[in-house]
Tab-separated table of C-alpha atoms and ligand atoms in Angstrom:
chain	number	residue	atom	x	y	z
A	1	MET	CA	-16.675	-3.861	28.095
A	2	ASN	CA	-13.614	-6.056	27.668
A	3	THR	CA	-11.514	-5.134	24.610
A	4	VAL	CA	-9.781	-8.148	23.049
A	5	LEU	CA	-6.684	-7.931	20.883
A	6	LEU	CA	-7.211	-10.226	17.893
A	7	LYS	CA	-4.442	-11.573	15.657
A	8	ASP	CA	-4.221	-10.944	11.926
A	9	THR	CA	-5.056	-14.599	11.115
A	10	ASP	CA	-8.053	-15.425	8.911
A	11	GLU	CA	-9.705	-17.088	11.913
A	12	ASP	CA	-9.459	-13.932	14.022
A	13	ILE	CA	-10.352	-11.583	11.155
A	14	LYS	CA	-13.523	-13.667	10.699
A	15	LYS	CA	-14.356	-13.100	14.383
A	16	ALA	CA	-13.960	-9.361	13.805
A	17	ALA	CA	-16.144	-9.582	10.677
A	18	GLU	CA	-18.887	-11.212	12.787
A	19	ILE	CA	-18.719	-8.315	15.252
A	20	ILE	CA	-19.168	-5.863	12.361
A	21	LYS	CA	-22.058	-7.872	10.861
A	22	ASN	CA	-23.738	-7.813	14.286
A	23	GLY	CA	-23.520	-4.025	14.501
A	24	GLY	CA	-20.358	-3.792	16.664
A	25	LEU	CA	-17.140	-1.787	16.346
A	26	VAL	CA	-13.649	-3.087	15.532
A	27	GLY	CA	-10.246	-1.348	15.641
A	28	MET	CA	-8.651	-2.290	12.319
A	29	PRO	CA	-5.252	-1.773	10.735
A	30	THR	CA	-4.948	0.043	7.419
A	31	GLU	CA	-1.827	1.166	5.559
A	32	THR	CA	-2.385	4.751	6.753
A	33	VAL	CA	-3.564	4.657	10.392
A	34	TYR	CA	-5.806	2.355	12.455
A	35	GLY	CA	-9.514	2.785	11.763
A	36	LEU	CA	-12.557	2.272	13.973
A	37	GLY	CA	-14.771	0.214	11.691
A	38	ALA	CA	-18.508	-0.505	11.673
A	39	ASN	CA	-21.175	-1.502	9.150
A	40	ALA	CA	-21.565	1.661	7.044
A	41	LEU	CA	-25.153	0.739	6.183
A	42	ASN	CA	-26.269	0.458	9.835
A	43	PRO	CA	-27.091	3.918	11.293
A	44	LYS	CA	-26.980	2.701	14.898
A	45	ALA	CA	-23.524	1.117	14.474
A	46	VAL	CA	-22.337	4.342	12.839
A	47	LEU	CA	-23.664	6.434	15.729
A	48	ASP	CA	-21.744	4.178	18.121
A	49	ILE	CA	-18.510	5.176	16.318
A	50	PHE	CA	-19.245	8.839	17.083
A	51	LYS	CA	-19.973	7.953	20.720
A	52	ALA	CA	-16.833	5.859	21.238
A	53	LYS	CA	-14.571	8.591	19.814
A	54	GLY	CA	-16.412	11.589	21.234
A	55	ARG	CA	-16.573	12.837	17.636
A	56	PRO	CA	-18.653	15.903	16.673
A	57	ALA	CA	-21.770	14.758	14.775
A	58	ASP	CA	-21.086	17.123	11.841
A	59	ASN	CA	-17.840	15.361	10.855
A	60	PRO	CA	-18.578	12.721	8.173
A	61	LEU	CA	-16.948	9.283	7.927
A	62	ILE	CA	-15.042	7.525	5.141
A	63	VAL	CA	-16.663	4.375	3.707
A	64	HIS	CA	-14.112	1.601	3.060
A	65	ILE	CA	-14.488	-1.014	0.325
A	66	SER	CA	-12.450	-4.062	-0.720
A	67	ASP	CA	-13.350	-3.986	-4.411
A	68	VAL	CA	-14.264	-1.141	-6.772
A	69	SER	CA	-17.408	-3.016	-7.861
A	70	GLN	CA	-18.837	-2.549	-4.343
A	71	ILE	CA	-19.497	1.153	-5.058
A	72	GLU	CA	-22.241	0.092	-7.435
A	73	LYS	CA	-23.228	-3.092	-5.615
A	74	PHE	CA	-23.991	-1.218	-2.384
A	75	SER	CA	-25.312	1.982	-4.083
A	76	LEU	CA	-22.643	4.092	-2.380
A	77	ALA	CA	-22.390	6.749	-5.122
A	78	GLU	CA	-24.965	8.476	-7.327
A	79	GLU	CA	-22.525	7.977	-10.201
A	80	ILE	CA	-18.823	7.269	-10.622
A	81	PRO	CA	-17.262	10.286	-12.365
A	82	GLU	CA	-14.586	9.789	-15.058
A	83	ASN	CA	-11.953	11.363	-12.785
A	84	ALA	CA	-12.707	8.786	-10.106
A	85	LYS	CA	-12.141	5.962	-12.583
A	86	ILE	CA	-8.738	7.399	-13.521
A	87	LEU	CA	-7.687	7.785	-9.873
A	88	ALA	CA	-9.004	4.338	-8.903
A	89	GLU	CA	-7.026	2.765	-11.715
A	90	LYS	CA	-3.806	4.493	-10.621
A	91	PHE	CA	-3.993	4.704	-6.834
A	92	TRP	CA	-6.432	2.074	-5.511
A	93	PRO	CA	-6.049	0.118	-3.433
A	94	GLY	CA	-4.097	2.736	-1.480
A	95	PRO	CA	-4.080	5.854	0.721
A	96	LEU	CA	-6.534	7.918	-1.338
A	97	THR	CA	-10.104	8.902	-0.407
A	98	MET	CA	-12.430	10.278	-3.080
A	99	ILE	CA	-15.496	12.393	-2.403
A	100	VAL	CA	-18.385	11.960	-4.817
A	101	LYS	CA	-22.167	12.540	-4.783
A	102	LYS	CA	-23.573	10.004	-2.376
A	103	GLY	CA	-25.764	7.078	-3.383
A	104	LYS	CA	-29.131	6.225	-1.872
A	105	ALA	CA	-27.825	3.525	0.477
A	106	VAL	CA	-25.526	5.823	2.457
A	107	PRO	CA	-27.155	6.798	5.771
A	108	ASP	CA	-27.121	10.475	6.774
A	109	GLU	CA	-25.229	9.440	9.897
A	110	VAL	CA	-22.215	8.518	7.694
A	111	SER	CA	-22.224	11.667	5.563
A	112	ALA	CA	-23.166	13.926	8.494
A	113	GLY	CA	-26.055	15.296	6.457
A	114	LEU	CA	-23.934	16.219	3.384
A	115	ASP	CA	-25.028	15.074	-0.079
A	116	THR	CA	-21.562	13.618	-0.723
A	117	VAL	CA	-19.709	10.539	0.491
A	118	ALA	CA	-16.010	9.785	1.006
A	119	ILE	CA	-14.898	6.384	-0.344
A	120	ARG	CA	-11.586	4.575	0.113
A	121	PHE	CA	-10.220	1.197	-0.970
A	122	PRO	CA	-7.357	0.497	1.468
A	123	SER	CA	-4.358	-1.613	0.411
A	124	HIS	CA	-3.761	-3.239	3.805
A	125	PRO	CA	-4.514	-6.969	3.420
A	126	VAL	CA	-6.159	-7.210	6.862
A	127	ALA	CA	-8.507	-4.300	6.113
A	128	GLN	CA	-9.389	-5.877	2.771
A	129	LYS	CA	-10.100	-9.264	4.361
A	130	LEU	CA	-12.182	-7.750	7.132
A	131	ILE	CA	-14.391	-5.917	4.613
A	132	SER	CA	-14.639	-9.005	2.374
A	133	PHE	CA	-15.456	-11.390	5.236
A	134	ALA	CA	-18.092	-8.976	6.569
A	135	GLY	CA	-19.514	-8.595	3.042
A	136	LEU	CA	-20.326	-4.967	3.845
A	137	PRO	CA	-18.894	-1.495	3.271
A	138	VAL	CA	-17.117	-0.411	6.463
A	139	ALA	CA	-17.338	3.154	7.790
A	140	ALA	CA	-14.146	3.998	9.658
A	141	PRO	CA	-12.654	7.173	11.035
A	142	SER	CA	-9.197	7.042	12.597
A	143	ALA	CA	-9.411	4.969	15.814
A	144	ASN	CA	-8.337	7.710	18.241
A	145	LEU	CA	-10.318	9.702	20.756
A	146	SER	CA	-11.435	12.866	18.978
A	147	GLY	CA	-8.626	15.442	19.233
A	148	SER	CA	-5.710	13.093	19.843
A	149	PRO	CA	-3.213	11.982	17.185
A	150	SER	CA	-4.376	9.167	14.901
A	151	PRO	CA	-3.195	5.724	16.044
A	152	THR	CA	-0.460	3.950	14.089
A	153	THR	CA	-0.125	0.898	16.383
A	154	PRO	CA	-2.690	-1.377	18.094
A	155	GLN	CA	-1.298	-0.131	21.436
A	156	HIS	CA	-2.267	3.436	20.497
A	157	VAL	CA	-5.836	2.241	19.823
A	158	MET	CA	-5.904	0.315	23.120
A	159	ARG	CA	-4.768	3.410	25.004
A	160	ASP	CA	-7.610	5.519	23.575
A	161	LEU	CA	-10.480	3.034	23.272
A	162	LYS	CA	-9.899	0.216	25.797
A	163	GLY	CA	-13.212	-0.704	27.437
A	164	LYS	CA	-15.221	1.144	24.763
A	165	ILE	CA	-15.003	-1.344	21.873
A	166	PRO	CA	-15.093	-5.169	21.778
A	167	ALA	CA	-12.006	-5.834	19.613
A	168	ILE	CA	-8.869	-4.542	17.923
A	169	ILE	CA	-7.037	-6.502	15.218
A	170	ASP	CA	-3.255	-6.372	15.649
A	171	GLY	CA	-1.825	-5.705	12.205
A	172	GLY	CA	1.446	-4.201	13.430
A	173	ILE	CA	2.662	-0.659	12.737
A	174	CYS	CA	0.978	1.285	9.913
A	175	ASN	CA	3.196	1.804	6.945
A	176	VAL	CA	2.236	5.338	5.812
A	177	GLY	CA	1.579	6.689	9.313
A	178	LEU	CA	-0.658	9.642	8.310
A	179	GLU	CA	-4.296	9.499	7.184
A	180	SER	CA	-5.241	9.138	3.518
A	181	THR	CA	-5.211	11.922	0.964
A	182	VAL	CA	-8.766	13.308	0.553
A	183	ILE	CA	-9.825	14.779	-2.807
A	184	THR	CA	-13.263	16.013	-3.785
A	185	LEU	CA	-14.405	15.231	-7.328
A	186	THR	CA	-17.728	17.045	-6.994
A	187	GLU	CA	-16.332	20.296	-8.384
A	188	LYS	CA	-14.157	21.489	-11.256
A	189	PRO	CA	-11.248	21.442	-10.896
A	190	PRO	CA	-11.099	18.682	-8.278
A	191	ARG	CA	-9.808	19.929	-4.922
A	192	LEU	CA	-7.355	18.404	-2.464
A	193	LEU	CA	-8.917	18.671	1.007
A	194	ARG	CA	-6.372	16.696	3.020
A	195	PRO	CA	-2.840	15.790	1.885
A	196	GLY	CA	-1.538	12.270	2.552
A	197	GLY	CA	0.450	9.413	1.072
A	198	ILE	CA	-0.776	10.083	-2.480
A	199	THR	CA	0.749	13.481	-3.225
A	200	LEU	CA	-0.650	16.610	-4.881
A	201	GLU	CA	2.001	16.152	-7.578
A	202	GLN	CA	0.740	12.604	-8.300
A	203	LEU	CA	-2.878	13.800	-8.455
A	204	ARG	CA	-1.966	16.617	-10.865
A	205	ASP	CA	-0.040	14.144	-13.034
A	206	ALA	CA	-3.147	11.979	-13.226
A	207	LEU	CA	-5.881	14.626	-13.605
A	208	GLY	CA	-4.244	17.844	-14.774
A	209	GLU	CA	-5.468	20.784	-12.689
A	210	VAL	CA	-6.134	20.029	-9.005
A	211	ALA	CA	-6.867	22.882	-6.577
A	212	LEU	CA	-5.448	22.992	-3.052
A	213	ASP	CA	-8.016	23.790	-0.373
A	214	ASP	CA	-7.080	26.815	1.759
A	215	ALA	CA	-7.476	24.807	4.967
A	216	VAL	CA	-4.528	22.552	4.025
A	217	LEU	CA	-1.944	25.233	4.798
A	218	HIS	CA	-3.825	27.929	6.694
A	219	LYS	CA	-6.116	28.333	9.632
A	220	LEU	CA	-9.719	28.565	8.480
A	221	LYS	CA	-10.908	32.182	8.574
A	222	GLU	CA	-13.572	33.012	11.144
A	223	GLY	CA	-17.046	32.108	9.841
A	224	ARG	CA	-15.829	30.177	6.771
A	225	ARG	CA	-17.354	26.773	6.195
A	226	ALA	CA	-14.846	23.922	6.045
A	227	ALA	CA	-14.995	21.890	2.804
A	228	SER	CA	-13.805	18.965	4.884
A	229	PRO	CA	-15.413	19.349	8.313
A	230	GLY	CA	-12.533	17.462	9.969
A	231	MET	CA	-10.130	20.269	9.002
A	232	LYS	CA	-11.797	22.828	11.245
A	233	TYR	CA	-11.085	21.004	14.470
A	234	LYS	CA	-7.843	21.465	16.400
A	235	HIS	CA	-6.436	18.051	15.694
A	236	TYR	CA	-3.525	15.930	16.724
A	237	ALA	CA	-2.686	18.307	19.519
A	238	PRO	CA	-0.387	17.082	22.270
A	239	LYS	CA	-0.914	18.653	25.688
A	240	ALA	CA	2.364	20.554	25.405
A	241	ASN	CA	2.456	23.822	23.482
A	242	VAL	CA	4.011	23.179	20.047
A	243	THR	CA	5.732	25.867	17.941
A	244	ILE	CA	7.082	25.258	14.440
A	245	LEU	CA	10.410	26.955	13.718
A	246	LYS	CA	11.308	27.980	10.172
A	247	GLY	CA	14.963	28.609	9.373
A	248	GLY	CA	18.342	27.163	8.451
A	249	ASN	CA	20.412	24.793	10.603
A	250	ARG	CA	22.461	27.472	12.413
A	251	ASP	CA	19.436	29.632	13.332
A	252	PHE	CA	17.502	26.559	14.472
A	253	TYR	CA	20.312	25.143	16.653
A	254	ASP	CA	21.114	28.538	18.169
A	255	PHE	CA	17.478	29.247	19.006
A	256	VAL	CA	16.625	25.899	20.568
A	257	ASN	CA	19.916	25.644	22.480
A	258	ALA	CA	19.533	29.152	23.868
A	259	ASN	CA	16.042	28.180	25.088
A	260	SER	CA	16.857	24.699	26.375
A	261	HIS	CA	15.356	23.517	29.683
A	262	SER	CA	14.102	20.231	31.137
A	263	ASN	CA	10.410	20.929	30.359
A	264	ARG	CA	11.160	21.608	26.723
A	265	ALA	CA	11.515	19.102	23.859
A	266	VAL	CA	12.547	19.413	20.229
A	267	ILE	CA	11.116	17.524	17.238
A	268	CYS	CA	13.870	17.384	14.638
A	269	TYR	CA	15.604	15.289	11.993
A	270	ASP	CA	18.141	12.550	12.718
A	271	GLU	CA	20.912	14.749	11.241
A	272	ASP	CA	20.125	17.515	13.789
A	273	ALA	CA	20.485	15.309	16.868
A	274	PRO	CA	24.212	15.859	17.604
A	275	PHE	CA	23.734	19.659	17.580
A	276	ILE	CA	20.747	19.880	19.911
A	277	LYS	CA	20.832	19.983	23.713
A	278	GLY	CA	18.133	18.455	25.915
A	279	ASN	CA	15.039	16.319	25.122
A	280	LYS	CA	14.627	15.486	21.477
A	281	PHE	CA	12.331	13.324	19.363
A	282	LEU	CA	13.635	12.265	15.972
A	283	LEU	CA	11.395	12.177	12.905
A	284	GLY	CA	13.846	10.458	10.570
A	285	SER	CA	16.138	11.770	7.898
A	286	LYS	CA	15.701	15.360	6.699
A	287	SER	CA	15.333	14.243	3.075
A	288	ASP	CA	12.904	11.385	3.775
A	289	SER	CA	9.350	12.756	4.038
A	290	ALA	CA	7.847	9.248	3.996
A	291	GLN	CA	9.807	8.333	7.126
A	292	GLN	CA	8.751	11.592	8.811
A	293	ALA	CA	5.112	10.782	7.995
A	294	HIS	CA	5.573	7.274	9.350
A	295	ARG	CA	6.884	8.555	12.714
A	296	LEU	CA	5.055	11.832	13.367
A	297	PHE	CA	2.007	10.554	15.263
A	298	ASP	CA	4.037	8.190	17.411
A	299	VAL	CA	6.320	11.101	18.322
A	300	LEU	CA	3.327	13.289	19.254
A	301	ARG	CA	1.943	10.462	21.419
A	302	GLN	CA	5.331	9.890	23.086
A	303	ILE	CA	5.445	13.586	23.980
A	304	ASP	CA	2.033	13.204	25.638
A	305	LEU	CA	3.427	10.361	27.769
A	306	ASN	CA	5.920	12.868	29.272
A	307	PRO	CA	3.722	15.241	31.283
A	308	GLU	CA	6.764	17.275	32.363
A	309	ILE	CA	7.193	18.451	28.761
A	310	THR	CA	5.204	21.665	28.432
A	311	ALA	CA	6.803	23.229	25.347
A	312	VAL	CA	7.900	21.709	22.042
A	313	TYR	CA	9.845	23.242	19.164
A	314	ALA	CA	9.500	21.442	15.831
A	315	ARG	CA	11.571	21.908	12.691
A	316	CYS	CA	9.478	23.050	9.770
A	317	PRO	CA	9.277	20.200	7.237
A	318	ASP	CA	9.861	20.565	3.515
A	319	ILE	CA	6.366	20.836	1.979
A	320	ASN	CA	6.946	18.960	-1.271
A	321	GLY	CA	5.554	15.470	-1.904
A	322	VAL	CA	4.468	13.675	1.274
A	323	GLY	CA	6.072	16.577	3.199
A	324	LEU	CA	2.885	18.593	2.541
A	325	ALA	CA	0.975	16.043	4.657
A	326	VAL	CA	3.610	16.144	7.411
A	327	TYR	CA	3.416	19.952	7.496
A	328	ASN	CA	-0.418	19.911	7.426
A	329	ARG	CA	-0.573	17.657	10.529
A	330	LEU	CA	2.229	19.476	12.331
A	331	ILE	CA	0.677	22.952	11.937
A	332	ARG	CA	-2.526	21.564	13.464
A	333	ALA	CA	-0.559	20.069	16.356
A	334	ALA	CA	0.982	23.531	16.734
A	335	GLY	CA	-2.378	25.346	16.584
A	336	PHE	CA	-0.877	27.162	13.516
A	337	GLU	CA	1.944	28.703	15.546
A	338	VAL	CA	4.887	29.137	13.158
A	339	LYS	CA	7.913	31.294	14.039
A	340	ASP	CA	10.266	32.444	11.267
A	341	LEU	CA	13.771	32.600	12.797
A	342	ALA	CA	15.002	34.865	9.987
A	343	GLU	CA	12.611	37.538	11.299
A	344	ILE	CA	13.877	37.489	14.892
B	401	TXA	O1	-6.493	7.061	6.211
B	401	TXA	C1	-7.641	7.360	6.520
B	401	TXA	O2	-8.366	8.076	5.806
B	401	TXA	C2	-8.188	6.793	7.835
B	401	TXA	C3	-8.255	5.286	7.712
B	401	TXA	C4	-8.910	4.624	8.887
B	401	TXA	O3	-8.881	4.947	6.517
B	401	TXA	N1	-9.460	7.374	8.146
B	401	TXA	C5	-9.590	8.674	8.543
B	401	TXA	O4	-10.879	9.044	8.830
B	401	TXA	O5	-8.653	9.430	8.631
B	401	TXA	P1	-11.228	10.381	9.650
B	401	TXA	O6	-12.671	10.277	9.902
B	401	TXA	O7	-10.352	10.491	10.827
B	401	TXA	O8	-10.983	11.520	8.621
B	401	TXA	C6	-11.856	11.664	7.507
B	401	TXA	C7	-11.777	13.058	6.963
B	401	TXA	C8	-12.362	14.081	7.912
B	401	TXA	O9	-11.576	15.252	7.848
B	401	TXA	C9	-13.750	14.309	7.318
B	401	TXA	O10	-14.241	15.603	7.602
B	401	TXA	C10	-13.484	14.131	5.836
B	401	TXA	O11	-12.533	13.099	5.758
B	401	TXA	N2	-14.702	13.718	5.102
B	401	TXA	C11	-15.386	12.555	5.192
B	401	TXA	N3	-16.472	12.580	4.394
B	401	TXA	C12	-16.482	13.775	3.769
B	401	TXA	C13	-17.341	14.419	2.831
B	401	TXA	N4	-18.422	13.826	2.369
B	401	TXA	N5	-17.032	15.694	2.436
B	401	TXA	C14	-15.919	16.313	2.911
B	401	TXA	N6	-15.051	15.761	3.795
B	401	TXA	C15	-15.338	14.511	4.226
B	402	MG	MG1	-9.295	11.304	12.317
């Protein structure tokens, strides 16, 4: 199959909407990462998403809308809880996904057999137009091959899915750079399952108590069921072996410089660069978690383009605000390997 790169003009977005209406798949920009969209109400189209990505069948998809009224119009949810109305008012459209009891129209293929559904109203104008022109809710996971970092540019999508899907819309680089925050509203208190651009602090401001799922910061214990099935898979992993290093500047510089060789790279902040020998990939300023989020996946993909790099040391990010999302993705890239330099 030939994969065409469409522009973000109305004319081209309409072509993409036709593909979706006809049961096909489209790589689409959102403010978080690129999605692989299909008609959420068409089980066969949804199954094709799983095939194209090589995604495990037990990992449910997010349903994207371009207007809150579509939840009712398309019978996506059994009911819209009060909490969801508060969050929608504050954070939609935007990088927040809410899990609620699913409505009768949602195929089992989307929810992977669960009785809940994840819903998101993205703020990216191209995503909104695509959904509106198609006149359908759009199921879309991140548009990467299962196991590789989520794509933040159309080139990333092309690299993973060229020949497997008919079209990708070029909407430039994604602004947030990490996938949406996922919160479940089906329990009390609501629980954060995946941190993202809308922070835990913002959710607690809006709702009061919000629990943090164990899988956000820790490896799931053997035999425990994942609240968010996606969290149990080793995600975002570059081929090189990644280790996160905790510690102050001096300890970090001393450790990485003492272990410097040509097959080794360091992921660090811009301010660290002058003090570090050898290959380095910069995440942005130490105090700017949003910039780190914006760059992380591109850095992980760049590392994969350098097959000679077999080991990576990454500075441990600050876990406040959006930093919690950066840390959550980085510990998965590192297979949960964190070394505390103060203990060496
Ligand atoms: O920013 C995003 O959310 C992007 C863009 C394209 O919107 N999408 C995305 O989708 O990241 P995906 O499929 O890569 O990640 C969705 C996550 C997975 O961890 C999945 O297990 C979880 O959401 N999820 C989906 N439906 C769920 C449900 N009903 N219950 C629990 N977790 C759910
Ligand atoms: Mg994904």
